Tab-separated table of C-alpha atoms and ligand atoms in Angstrom:
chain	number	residue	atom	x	y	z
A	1	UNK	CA	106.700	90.370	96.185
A	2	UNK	CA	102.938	88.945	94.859
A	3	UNK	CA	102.518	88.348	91.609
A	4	UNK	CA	99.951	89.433	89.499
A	5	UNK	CA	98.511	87.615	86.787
A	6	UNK	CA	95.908	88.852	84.078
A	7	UNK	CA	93.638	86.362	82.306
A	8	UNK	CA	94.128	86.968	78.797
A	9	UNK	CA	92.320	83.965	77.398
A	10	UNK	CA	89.815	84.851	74.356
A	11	UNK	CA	86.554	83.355	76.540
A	12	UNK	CA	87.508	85.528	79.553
A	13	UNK	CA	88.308	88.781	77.528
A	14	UNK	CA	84.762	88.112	75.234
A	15	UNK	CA	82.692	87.509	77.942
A	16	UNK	CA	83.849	90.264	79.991
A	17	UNK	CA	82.694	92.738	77.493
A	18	UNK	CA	79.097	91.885	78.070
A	19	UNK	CA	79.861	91.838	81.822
A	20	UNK	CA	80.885	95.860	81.323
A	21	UNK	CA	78.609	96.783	78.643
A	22	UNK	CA	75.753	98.484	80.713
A	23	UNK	CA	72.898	97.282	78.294
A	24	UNK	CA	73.483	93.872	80.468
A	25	UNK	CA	70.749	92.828	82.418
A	26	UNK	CA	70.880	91.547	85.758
A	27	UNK	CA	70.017	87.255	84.760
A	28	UNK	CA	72.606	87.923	81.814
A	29	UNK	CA	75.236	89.896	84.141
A	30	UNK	CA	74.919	86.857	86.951
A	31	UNK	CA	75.154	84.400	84.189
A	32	UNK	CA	78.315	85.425	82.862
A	33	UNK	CA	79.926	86.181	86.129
A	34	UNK	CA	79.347	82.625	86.888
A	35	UNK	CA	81.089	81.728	83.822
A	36	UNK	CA	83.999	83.988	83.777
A	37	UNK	CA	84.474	82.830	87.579
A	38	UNK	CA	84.643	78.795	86.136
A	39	UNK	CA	86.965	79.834	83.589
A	40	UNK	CA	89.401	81.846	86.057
A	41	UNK	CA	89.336	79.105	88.609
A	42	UNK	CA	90.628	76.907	85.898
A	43	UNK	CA	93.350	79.472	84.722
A	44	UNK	CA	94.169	79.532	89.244
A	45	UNK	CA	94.374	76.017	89.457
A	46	UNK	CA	96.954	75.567	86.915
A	47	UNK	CA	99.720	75.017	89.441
A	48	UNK	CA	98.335	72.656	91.762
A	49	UNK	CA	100.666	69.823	92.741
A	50	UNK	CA	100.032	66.308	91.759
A	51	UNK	CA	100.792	63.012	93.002
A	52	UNK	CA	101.274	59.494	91.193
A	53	UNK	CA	99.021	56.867	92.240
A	54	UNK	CA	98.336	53.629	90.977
A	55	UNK	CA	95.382	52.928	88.747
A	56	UNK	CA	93.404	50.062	86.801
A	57	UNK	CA	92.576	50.467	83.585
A	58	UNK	CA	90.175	48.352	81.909
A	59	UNK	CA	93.540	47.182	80.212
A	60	UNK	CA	96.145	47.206	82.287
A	61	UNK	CA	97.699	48.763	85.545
A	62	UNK	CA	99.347	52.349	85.418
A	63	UNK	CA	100.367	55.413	87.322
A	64	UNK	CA	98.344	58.290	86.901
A	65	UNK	CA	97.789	61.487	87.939
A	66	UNK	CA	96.090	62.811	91.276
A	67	UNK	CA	95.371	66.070	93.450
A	68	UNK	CA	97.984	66.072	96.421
A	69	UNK	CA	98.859	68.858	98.557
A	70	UNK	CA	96.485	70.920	100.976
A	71	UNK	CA	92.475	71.809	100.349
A	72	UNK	CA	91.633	74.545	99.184
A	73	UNK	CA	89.156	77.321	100.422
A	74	UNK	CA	87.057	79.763	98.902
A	75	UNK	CA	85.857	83.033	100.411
A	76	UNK	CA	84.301	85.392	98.828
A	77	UNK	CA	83.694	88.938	100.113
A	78	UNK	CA	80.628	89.712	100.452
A	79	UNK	CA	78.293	90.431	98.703
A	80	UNK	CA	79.434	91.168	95.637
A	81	UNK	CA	81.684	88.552	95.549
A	82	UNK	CA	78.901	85.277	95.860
A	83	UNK	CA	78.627	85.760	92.879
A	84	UNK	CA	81.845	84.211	91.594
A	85	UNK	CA	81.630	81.350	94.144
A	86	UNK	CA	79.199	78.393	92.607
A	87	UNK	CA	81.741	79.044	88.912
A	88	UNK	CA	84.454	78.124	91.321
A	89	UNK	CA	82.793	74.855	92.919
A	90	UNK	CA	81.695	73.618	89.643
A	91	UNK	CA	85.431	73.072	89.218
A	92	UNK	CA	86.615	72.084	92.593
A	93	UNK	CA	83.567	71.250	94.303
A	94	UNK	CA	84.647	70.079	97.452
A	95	UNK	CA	86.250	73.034	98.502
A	96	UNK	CA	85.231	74.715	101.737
A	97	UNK	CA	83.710	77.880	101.592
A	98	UNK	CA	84.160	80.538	104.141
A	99	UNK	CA	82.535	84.515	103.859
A	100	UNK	CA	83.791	87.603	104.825
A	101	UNK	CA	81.116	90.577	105.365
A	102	UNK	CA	82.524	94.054	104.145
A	103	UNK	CA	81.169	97.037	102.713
A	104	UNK	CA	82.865	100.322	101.770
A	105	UNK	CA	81.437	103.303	103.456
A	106	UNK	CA	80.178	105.501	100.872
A	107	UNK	CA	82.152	108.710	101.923
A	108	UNK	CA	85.314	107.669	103.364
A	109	UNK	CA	85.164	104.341	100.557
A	110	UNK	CA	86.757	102.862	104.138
A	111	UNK	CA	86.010	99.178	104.453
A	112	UNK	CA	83.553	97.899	107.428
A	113	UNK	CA	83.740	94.525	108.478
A	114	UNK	CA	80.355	92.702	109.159
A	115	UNK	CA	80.780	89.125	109.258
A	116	UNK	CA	83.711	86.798	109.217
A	117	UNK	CA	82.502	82.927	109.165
A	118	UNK	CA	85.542	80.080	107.667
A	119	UNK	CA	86.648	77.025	107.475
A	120	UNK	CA	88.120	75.574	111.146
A	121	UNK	CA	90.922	74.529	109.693
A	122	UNK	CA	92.457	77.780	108.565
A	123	UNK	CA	96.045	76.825	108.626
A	124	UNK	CA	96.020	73.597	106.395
A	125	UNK	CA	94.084	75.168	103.682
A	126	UNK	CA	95.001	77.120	100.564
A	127	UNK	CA	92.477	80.065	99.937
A	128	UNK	CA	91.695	81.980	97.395
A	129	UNK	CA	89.482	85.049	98.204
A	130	UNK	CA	87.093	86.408	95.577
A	131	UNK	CA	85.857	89.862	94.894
A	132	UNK	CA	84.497	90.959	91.114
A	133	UNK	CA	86.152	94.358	91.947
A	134	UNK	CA	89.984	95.611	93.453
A	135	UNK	CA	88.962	99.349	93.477
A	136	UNK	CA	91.009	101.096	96.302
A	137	UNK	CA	91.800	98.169	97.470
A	138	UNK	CA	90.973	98.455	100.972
A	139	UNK	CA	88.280	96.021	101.122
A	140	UNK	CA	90.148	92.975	99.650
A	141	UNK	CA	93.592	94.177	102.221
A	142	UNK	CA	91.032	94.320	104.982
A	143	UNK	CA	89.466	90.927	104.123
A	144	UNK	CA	93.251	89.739	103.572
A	145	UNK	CA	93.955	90.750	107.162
A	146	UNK	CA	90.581	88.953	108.596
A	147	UNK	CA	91.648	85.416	106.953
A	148	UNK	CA	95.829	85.890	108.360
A	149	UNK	CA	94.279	87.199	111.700
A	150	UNK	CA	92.112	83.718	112.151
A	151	UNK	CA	95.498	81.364	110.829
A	152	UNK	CA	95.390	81.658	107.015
A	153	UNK	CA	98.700	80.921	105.786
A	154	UNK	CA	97.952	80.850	102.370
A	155	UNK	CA	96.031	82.937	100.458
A	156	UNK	CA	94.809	84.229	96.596
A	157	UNK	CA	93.156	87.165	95.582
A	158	UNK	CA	90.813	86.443	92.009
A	159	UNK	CA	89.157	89.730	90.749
A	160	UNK	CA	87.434	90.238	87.456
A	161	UNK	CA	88.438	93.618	87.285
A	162	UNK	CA	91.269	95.950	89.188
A	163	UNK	CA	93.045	99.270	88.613
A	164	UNK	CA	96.244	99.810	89.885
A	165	UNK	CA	95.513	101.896	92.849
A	166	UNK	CA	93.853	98.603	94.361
A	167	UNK	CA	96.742	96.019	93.046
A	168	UNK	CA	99.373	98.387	94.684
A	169	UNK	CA	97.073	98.363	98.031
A	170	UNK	CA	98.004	94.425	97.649
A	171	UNK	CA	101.390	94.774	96.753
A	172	UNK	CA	102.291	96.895	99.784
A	173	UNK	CA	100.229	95.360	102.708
A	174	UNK	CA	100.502	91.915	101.862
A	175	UNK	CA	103.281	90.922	99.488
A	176	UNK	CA	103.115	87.484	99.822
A	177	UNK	CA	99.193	87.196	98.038
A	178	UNK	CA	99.045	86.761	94.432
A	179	UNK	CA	96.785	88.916	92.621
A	180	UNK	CA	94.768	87.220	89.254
A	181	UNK	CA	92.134	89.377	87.334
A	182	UNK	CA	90.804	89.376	84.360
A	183	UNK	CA	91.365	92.909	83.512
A	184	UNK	CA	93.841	95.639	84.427
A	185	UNK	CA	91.665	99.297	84.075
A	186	UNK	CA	92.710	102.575	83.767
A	187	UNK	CA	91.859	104.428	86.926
A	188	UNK	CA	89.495	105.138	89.860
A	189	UNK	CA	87.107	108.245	89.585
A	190	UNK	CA	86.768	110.374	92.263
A	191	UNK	CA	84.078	108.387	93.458
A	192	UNK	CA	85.825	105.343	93.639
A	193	UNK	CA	84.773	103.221	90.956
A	194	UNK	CA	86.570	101.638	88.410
A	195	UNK	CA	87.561	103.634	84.977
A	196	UNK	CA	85.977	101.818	82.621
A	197	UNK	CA	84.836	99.045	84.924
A	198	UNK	CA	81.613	97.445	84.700
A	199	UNK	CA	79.836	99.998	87.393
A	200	UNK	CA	78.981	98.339	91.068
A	201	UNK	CA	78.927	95.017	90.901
A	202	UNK	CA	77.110	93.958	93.607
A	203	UNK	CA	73.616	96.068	92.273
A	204	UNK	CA	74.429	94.628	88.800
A	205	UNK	CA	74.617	91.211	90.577
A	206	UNK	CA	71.504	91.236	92.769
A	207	UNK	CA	69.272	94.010	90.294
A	208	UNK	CA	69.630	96.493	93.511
A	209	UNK	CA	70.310	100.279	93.487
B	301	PRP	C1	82.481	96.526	96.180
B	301	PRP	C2	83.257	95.362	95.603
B	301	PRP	C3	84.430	95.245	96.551
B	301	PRP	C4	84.686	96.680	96.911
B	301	PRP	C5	85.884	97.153	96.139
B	301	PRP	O1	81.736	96.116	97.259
B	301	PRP	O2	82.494	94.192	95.497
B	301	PRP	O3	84.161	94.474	97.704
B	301	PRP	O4	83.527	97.426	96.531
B	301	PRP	O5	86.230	98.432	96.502
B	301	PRP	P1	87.577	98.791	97.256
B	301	PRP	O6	88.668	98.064	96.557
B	301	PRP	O7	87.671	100.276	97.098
B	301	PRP	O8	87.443	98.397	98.693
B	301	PRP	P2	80.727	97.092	98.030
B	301	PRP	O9	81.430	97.765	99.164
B	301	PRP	O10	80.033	97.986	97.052
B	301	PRP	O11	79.723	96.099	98.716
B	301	PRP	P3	78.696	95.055	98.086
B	301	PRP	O12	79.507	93.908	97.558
B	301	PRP	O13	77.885	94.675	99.257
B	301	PRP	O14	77.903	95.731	96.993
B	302	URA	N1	83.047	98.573	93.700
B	302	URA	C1	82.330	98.297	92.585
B	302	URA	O1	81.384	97.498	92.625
B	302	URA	N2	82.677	98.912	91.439
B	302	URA	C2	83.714	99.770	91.366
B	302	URA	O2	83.985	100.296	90.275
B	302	URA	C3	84.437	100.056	92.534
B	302	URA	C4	84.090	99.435	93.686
């Protein structure tokens, strides 16, 4: 069964406040978005495997640490989730980044596909997909789906928020994807949204309506 993780570091909890707090403006909202995404990516990347190789100092030879195992990809859904994606690369900045194009219907809150562009080399890369928001769930399962469909073998899901409705959508449909937020919420509304939340992320992001 996935795992879920939740962020507690001091940075991430203080500077998703001001992400919810609905005073936020749109430059300030972005902003810190970006920043809570560099600061996840470096909670993520905790467990990456490392190799020894050998090194010259500027006093003698040594072994030293180095990045082994498979590349990683990022893909964030859009559109909400772009706005995670350049606080990723500033840590890991040579990580391919594919997109997936989904948007929940507004009645049925059912998840429509749009646009689906990644890496070629699905299979040899570790992914982690990024969404600000696991409401129902049913757009990060869908996008989930999309990346196994084209050969993704490996795969992340990194949220700032999620209720449990959405990490139980996870759970169930694909047990093998660990789930890492920065926040666990109370509920969805009947409208969809996440109880507290931060509202919908993607006109907070972009300053749309
Ligand atoms: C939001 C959010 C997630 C989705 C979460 O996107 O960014 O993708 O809703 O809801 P779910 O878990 O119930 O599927 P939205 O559909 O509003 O599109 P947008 O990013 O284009 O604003
Ligand atoms: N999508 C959002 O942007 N916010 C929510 O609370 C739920 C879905």
């Amino acid at each position: 069964m996935g795992k879920v993780y939740v962020f507690d570091h001091p940075l991430i909890q203080h500077k998703l406040t001001f992400i919810r707090d609905k005073e936020t403006g749109t430059k300030e909202f972005r902003e810190l978005v970006d920043e809570v995404a560099t600061l996840m990516a470096f909670e993520i990347t905790r467990d990456l495997p490392l190799e020894d190789i050998d090194v010259e100092t500027p006093v003698s030879n040594a072994k030293a640490k180095t990045l082994a195992g498979k590349k990683l990809g990022i893909v964030p859904i859009l559109r909400a989730g772009l706005g995670m994606v350049d606080g990723i690369l500033k840590l890991i900045p040579a990580a391919k980044v594919g997109h997936v194009g989904l948007y929940r219907d507004p009645e049925t809150l059912k998840p429509i596909e749009y646009y689906v562009k990644l890496p070629s080399d699905v299979e040899e890369r570790d992914f982690i997909l990024v969404d600000p928001m696991l409401a129902t769930g049913g757009s990060a399962v869908e996008a989930i789906n999309s990346l196994k469909k084209r050969g993704a073998v490996s795969i992340k899901f990194m949220c700032l928020v999620a209720c449990p409705e959405g990490v139980d959508a996870i759970k169930e449909a694909h047990p093998d994807v660990d789930i890492f937020i920065a926040a666990l919420d109370e509920k969805l509304n009947e409208k969809g949204y996440i109880v507290p939340g931060l509202g919908d992320a993607g006109d907070r992001l972009y300053g749309t309506k």
